[in-house]
Amino acid sequence: ENSKGLDGDHVSLAVVLETFQRLHTADGSLFQLSSSLDDLKGVAEAVGDLDIPLRDLLTFSMAPVDVDNREQRTALLLMAQDFAMDHQVELLRCVRLLTQPPYTPGLLKEVEEAHMILELYVWLALRFKNAFPDLPLASKFLQKSHMLIEEGLELLTKQGKMPSRPRRPRARLASARPPIAN
């Protein structure tokens, strides 16, 4: 339950996952789990120095977050720090809630980032109900951000700032095919 090894020394979750990966690898591959374990290790390394019970640390490590993305990693760390200090994880501390459709590619990226952070908050809130009190607000703005992304894509496409999807050639009707020669 805690992150102490058998000898009493602190063992990070990242080290545990790395050891698991090494011990369960066959012929240089961990079947299909290698990239998943790398993602888990990345999150575990990001929050591993916080005083969080191992079970909760593992839950944080499975959270849907791209730790290579600066905004998402920062939001995860803020949430994990508040969680570790037994504070309520307030949504507005982690993400800026946007209400207008994006009209530039840069603003679209901001809305998409906010959407990913809202997904992270909701995911963690469903697992740690007492620590994430803003679940209703996060759920509302998650839906809103989805609509803003759709509206923004439509607007940017109309403005010619986003490439439209290439059209696929229409399939010919069977009767329009030339007959097969015998």
mmCIF file of C-alpha atoms in Angstrom:
data_model
loop_
_atom_site.group_PDB
_atom_site.id
_atom_site.type_symbol
_atom_site.label_atom_id
_atom_site.label_comp_id
_atom_site.label_asym_id
_atom_site.label_seq_id
_atom_site.Cartn_x
_atom_site.Cartn_y
_atom_site.Cartn_z
ATOM 1 C CA GLU A 1 0.000 0.000 0.000
ATOM 2 C CA ASN A 2 2.851 2.392 0.614
ATOM 3 C CA SER A 3 5.899 2.969 -1.563
ATOM 4 C CA LYS A 4 8.468 1.412 0.796
ATOM 5 C CA GLY A 5 10.439 -1.593 -0.355
ATOM 6 C CA LEU A 6 11.075 -4.665 1.746
ATOM 7 C CA ASP A 7 14.235 -3.106 3.146
ATOM 8 C CA GLY A 8 12.377 0.092 4.148
ATOM 9 C CA ASP A 9 13.895 2.268 1.429
ATOM 10 C CA HIS A 10 11.650 4.399 -0.747
ATOM 11 C CA VAL A 11 10.937 2.721 -4.096
ATOM 12 C CA SER A 12 9.483 4.876 -6.846
ATOM 13 C CA LEU A 13 6.643 3.581 -8.954
ATOM 14 C CA ALA A 14 8.718 4.308 -12.066
ATOM 15 C CA VAL A 15 11.425 1.930 -10.794
ATOM 16 C CA VAL A 16 8.812 -0.729 -9.994
ATOM 17 C CA LEU A 17 7.348 -0.432 -13.498
ATOM 18 C CA GLU A 18 10.792 -0.530 -15.090
ATOM 19 C CA THR A 19 11.652 -3.688 -13.115
ATOM 20 C CA PHE A 20 8.323 -5.254 -14.097
ATOM 21 C CA GLN A 21 8.993 -4.451 -17.736
ATOM 22 C CA ARG A 22 12.503 -5.911 -17.584
ATOM 23 C CA LEU A 23 11.384 -9.108 -15.823
ATOM 24 C CA HIS A 24 8.400 -9.702 -18.101
ATOM 25 C CA THR A 25 10.050 -9.026 -21.424
ATOM 26 C CA ALA A 26 10.423 -11.910 -23.829
ATOM 27 C CA ASP A 27 12.734 -11.631 -26.824
ATOM 28 C CA GLY A 28 13.025 -7.850 -26.507
ATOM 29 C CA SER A 29 9.317 -7.154 -26.380
ATOM 30 C CA LEU A 30 6.752 -7.037 -23.629
ATOM 31 C CA PHE A 31 4.158 -8.363 -25.962
ATOM 32 C CA GLN A 32 1.853 -5.359 -26.510
ATOM 33 C CA LEU A 33 2.364 -3.604 -23.165
ATOM 34 C CA SER A 34 5.672 -1.851 -23.785
ATOM 35 C CA SER A 35 4.303 1.537 -24.900
ATOM 36 C CA SER A 36 1.632 1.435 -22.194
ATOM 37 C CA LEU A 37 4.290 0.821 -19.566
ATOM 38 C CA ASP A 38 6.379 3.659 -20.976
ATOM 39 C CA ASP A 39 3.369 5.974 -20.612
ATOM 40 C CA LEU A 40 2.789 4.742 -17.052
ATOM 41 C CA LYS A 41 6.448 5.304 -16.205
ATOM 42 C CA GLY A 42 6.316 8.812 -17.652
ATOM 43 C CA VAL A 43 3.409 9.815 -15.429
ATOM 44 C CA ALA A 44 4.910 7.985 -12.434
ATOM 45 C CA GLU A 45 8.131 9.954 -12.895
ATOM 46 C CA ALA A 46 6.182 13.217 -13.104
ATOM 47 C CA VAL A 47 4.323 12.714 -9.815
ATOM 48 C CA GLY A 48 6.579 10.167 -8.126
ATOM 49 C CA ASP A 49 8.264 12.595 -5.709
ATOM 50 C CA LEU A 50 4.970 13.518 -4.053
ATOM 51 C CA ASP A 51 3.832 11.878 -0.841
ATOM 52 C CA ILE A 52 0.989 9.860 -2.323
ATOM 53 C CA PRO A 53 0.126 6.288 -1.321
ATOM 54 C CA LEU A 54 1.289 3.759 -3.890
ATOM 55 C CA ARG A 55 -2.249 2.702 -4.839
ATOM 56 C CA ASP A 56 -3.231 6.317 -5.525
ATOM 57 C CA LEU A 57 0.056 6.942 -7.315
ATOM 58 C CA LEU A 58 -0.694 4.012 -9.611
ATOM 59 C CA THR A 59 -4.141 5.469 -10.309
ATOM 60 C CA PHE A 60 -2.578 8.843 -11.158
ATOM 61 C CA SER A 61 -0.089 7.011 -13.386
ATOM 62 C CA MET A 62 -2.912 5.484 -15.414
ATOM 63 C CA ALA A 63 -4.542 8.872 -15.998
ATOM 64 C CA PRO A 64 -5.153 9.902 -19.614
ATOM 65 C CA VAL A 65 -2.434 12.522 -19.958
ATOM 66 C CA ASP A 66 0.362 13.231 -22.414
ATOM 67 C CA VAL A 67 3.313 13.988 -20.120
ATOM 68 C CA ASP A 68 5.267 15.274 -23.105
ATOM 69 C CA ASN A 69 2.706 18.066 -23.415
ATOM 70 C CA ARG A 70 3.713 20.941 -21.107
ATOM 71 C CA GLU A 71 0.173 22.150 -20.316
ATOM 72 C CA GLN A 72 -1.154 18.680 -19.539
ATOM 73 C CA ARG A 73 1.896 17.793 -17.449
ATOM 74 C CA THR A 74 1.574 21.057 -15.481
ATOM 75 C CA ALA A 75 -2.116 20.428 -14.832
ATOM 76 C CA LEU A 76 -1.394 16.857 -13.698
ATOM 77 C CA LEU A 77 1.298 18.088 -11.309
ATOM 78 C CA LEU A 78 -0.998 20.755 -9.853
ATOM 79 C CA MET A 79 -3.717 18.173 -9.304
ATOM 80 C CA ALA A 80 -1.292 15.666 -7.789
ATOM 81 C CA GLN A 81 0.281 18.297 -5.484
ATOM 82 C CA ASP A 82 -3.106 19.404 -4.158
ATOM 83 C CA PHE A 83 -4.136 15.763 -3.768
ATOM 84 C CA ALA A 84 -0.908 14.927 -1.899
ATOM 85 C CA MET A 85 -1.460 17.811 0.540
ATOM 86 C CA ASP A 86 -5.019 16.587 1.247
ATOM 87 C CA HIS A 87 -6.441 19.695 -0.373
ATOM 88 C CA GLN A 88 -9.454 19.836 -2.596
ATOM 89 C CA VAL A 89 -8.327 19.850 -6.218
ATOM 90 C CA GLU A 90 -10.060 22.908 -7.606
ATOM 91 C CA LEU A 91 -10.787 22.885 -11.313
ATOM 92 C CA LEU A 92 -10.139 26.591 -11.868
ATOM 93 C CA ARG A 93 -6.609 26.213 -10.497
ATOM 94 C CA CYS A 94 -5.810 23.673 -13.222
ATOM 95 C CA VAL A 95 -7.483 24.964 -16.371
ATOM 96 C CA ARG A 96 -8.831 28.121 -17.931
ATOM 97 C CA LEU A 97 -12.444 27.612 -18.940
ATOM 98 C CA LEU A 98 -13.066 28.911 -22.440
ATOM 99 C CA THR A 99 -16.488 29.956 -23.685
ATOM 100 C CA GLN A 100 -15.984 31.336 -27.219
ATOM 101 C CA PRO A 101 -15.374 29.332 -30.392
ATOM 102 C CA PRO A 102 -11.761 29.591 -31.544
ATOM 103 C CA TYR A 103 -11.261 31.649 -34.686
ATOM 104 C CA THR A 104 -7.524 31.016 -35.170
ATOM 105 C CA PRO A 105 -5.527 27.787 -35.210
ATOM 106 C CA GLY A 106 -3.712 28.965 -32.053
ATOM 107 C CA LEU A 107 -6.979 29.478 -30.180
ATOM 108 C CA LEU A 108 -8.189 26.085 -31.421
ATOM 109 C CA LYS A 109 -5.095 24.528 -29.877
ATOM 110 C CA GLU A 110 -5.885 26.278 -26.566
ATOM 111 C CA VAL A 111 -9.425 24.882 -26.567
ATOM 112 C CA GLU A 112 -8.097 21.404 -27.373
ATOM 113 C CA GLU A 113 -5.584 21.663 -24.493
ATOM 114 C CA ALA A 114 -8.341 22.768 -22.118
ATOM 115 C CA HIS A 115 -10.458 19.844 -23.335
ATOM 116 C CA MET A 116 -7.675 17.352 -22.543
ATOM 117 C CA ILE A 117 -7.177 18.836 -19.059
ATOM 118 C CA LEU A 118 -10.921 18.712 -18.421
ATOM 119 C CA GLU A 119 -10.897 15.033 -19.452
ATOM 120 C CA LEU A 120 -8.052 14.446 -17.007
ATOM 121 C CA TYR A 121 -9.919 16.210 -14.192
ATOM 122 C CA VAL A 122 -13.110 14.234 -14.854
ATOM 123 C CA TRP A 123 -11.172 10.955 -15.052
ATOM 124 C CA LEU A 124 -9.468 11.611 -11.698
ATOM 125 C CA ALA A 125 -12.674 12.961 -10.122
ATOM 126 C CA LEU A 126 -14.466 9.713 -10.899
ATOM 127 C CA ARG A 127 -11.741 7.831 -8.991
ATOM 128 C CA PHE A 128 -11.183 10.292 -6.122
ATOM 129 C CA LYS A 129 -14.642 11.752 -5.540
ATOM 130 C CA ASN A 130 -13.838 13.484 -2.255
ATOM 131 C CA ALA A 131 -10.724 15.254 -3.553
ATOM 132 C CA PHE A 132 -12.173 16.612 -6.812
ATOM 133 C CA PRO A 133 -15.300 18.582 -5.886
ATOM 134 C CA ASP A 134 -15.801 20.311 -9.235
ATOM 135 C CA LEU A 135 -16.865 17.235 -11.214
ATOM 136 C CA PRO A 136 -20.233 18.729 -12.298
ATOM 137 C CA LEU A 137 -18.562 21.925 -13.516
ATOM 138 C CA ALA A 138 -15.785 19.963 -15.245
ATOM 139 C CA SER A 139 -18.336 17.715 -16.977
ATOM 140 C CA LYS A 140 -20.320 20.734 -18.156
ATOM 141 C CA PHE A 141 -17.235 22.453 -19.560
ATOM 142 C CA LEU A 142 -15.979 19.207 -21.083
ATOM 143 C CA GLN A 143 -19.146 19.074 -23.182
ATOM 144 C CA LYS A 144 -18.857 22.802 -23.900
ATOM 145 C CA SER A 145 -15.232 22.441 -25.031
ATOM 146 C CA HIS A 146 -16.234 19.632 -27.393
ATOM 147 C CA MET A 147 -18.841 21.922 -28.971
ATOM 148 C CA LEU A 148 -16.311 24.792 -29.160
ATOM 149 C CA ILE A 149 -13.821 22.545 -30.963
ATOM 150 C CA GLU A 150 -16.475 21.517 -33.487
ATOM 151 C CA GLU A 151 -17.585 25.125 -34.007
ATOM 152 C CA GLY A 152 -13.975 26.279 -34.306
ATOM 153 C CA LEU A 153 -13.117 23.626 -36.883
ATOM 154 C CA GLU A 154 -16.170 24.574 -38.921
ATOM 155 C CA LEU A 155 -15.350 28.289 -38.674
ATOM 156 C CA LEU A 156 -11.665 27.831 -39.543
ATOM 157 C CA THR A 157 -12.536 25.584 -42.472
ATOM 158 C CA LYS A 158 -14.939 28.208 -43.839
ATOM 159 C CA GLN A 159 -12.233 30.863 -43.432
ATOM 160 C CA GLY A 160 -9.791 28.664 -45.335
ATOM 161 C CA LYS A 161 -7.452 28.434 -42.339
ATOM 162 C CA MET A 162 -7.940 24.684 -42.001
ATOM 163 C CA PRO A 163 -7.629 22.223 -44.846
ATOM 164 C CA SER A 164 -10.899 20.562 -45.670
ATOM 165 C CA ARG A 165 -11.065 16.806 -45.830
ATOM 166 C CA PRO A 166 -10.230 15.489 -49.271
ATOM 167 C CA ARG A 167 -13.208 13.998 -50.995
ATOM 168 C CA ARG A 168 -13.114 10.348 -51.822
ATOM 169 C CA PRO A 169 -14.049 9.373 -55.343
ATOM 170 C CA ARG A 170 -17.583 8.119 -55.417
ATOM 171 C CA ALA A 171 -18.025 4.434 -56.042
ATOM 172 C CA ARG A 172 -19.578 3.565 -59.351
ATOM 173 C CA LEU A 173 -22.894 1.858 -59.348
ATOM 174 C CA ALA A 174 -22.733 -1.792 -60.318
ATOM 175 C CA SER A 175 -24.858 -1.131 -63.429
ATOM 176 C CA ALA A 176 -22.356 1.484 -64.645
ATOM 177 C CA ARG A 177 -19.565 -1.091 -64.888
ATOM 178 C CA PRO A 178 -18.689 -2.496 -68.280
ATOM 179 C CA PRO A 179 -19.788 -6.088 -68.761
ATOM 180 C CA ILE A 180 -17.236 -8.805 -68.171
ATOM 181 C CA ALA A 181 -16.132 -10.430 -71.430
ATOM 182 C CA ASN A 182 -16.248 -14.207 -71.571
#
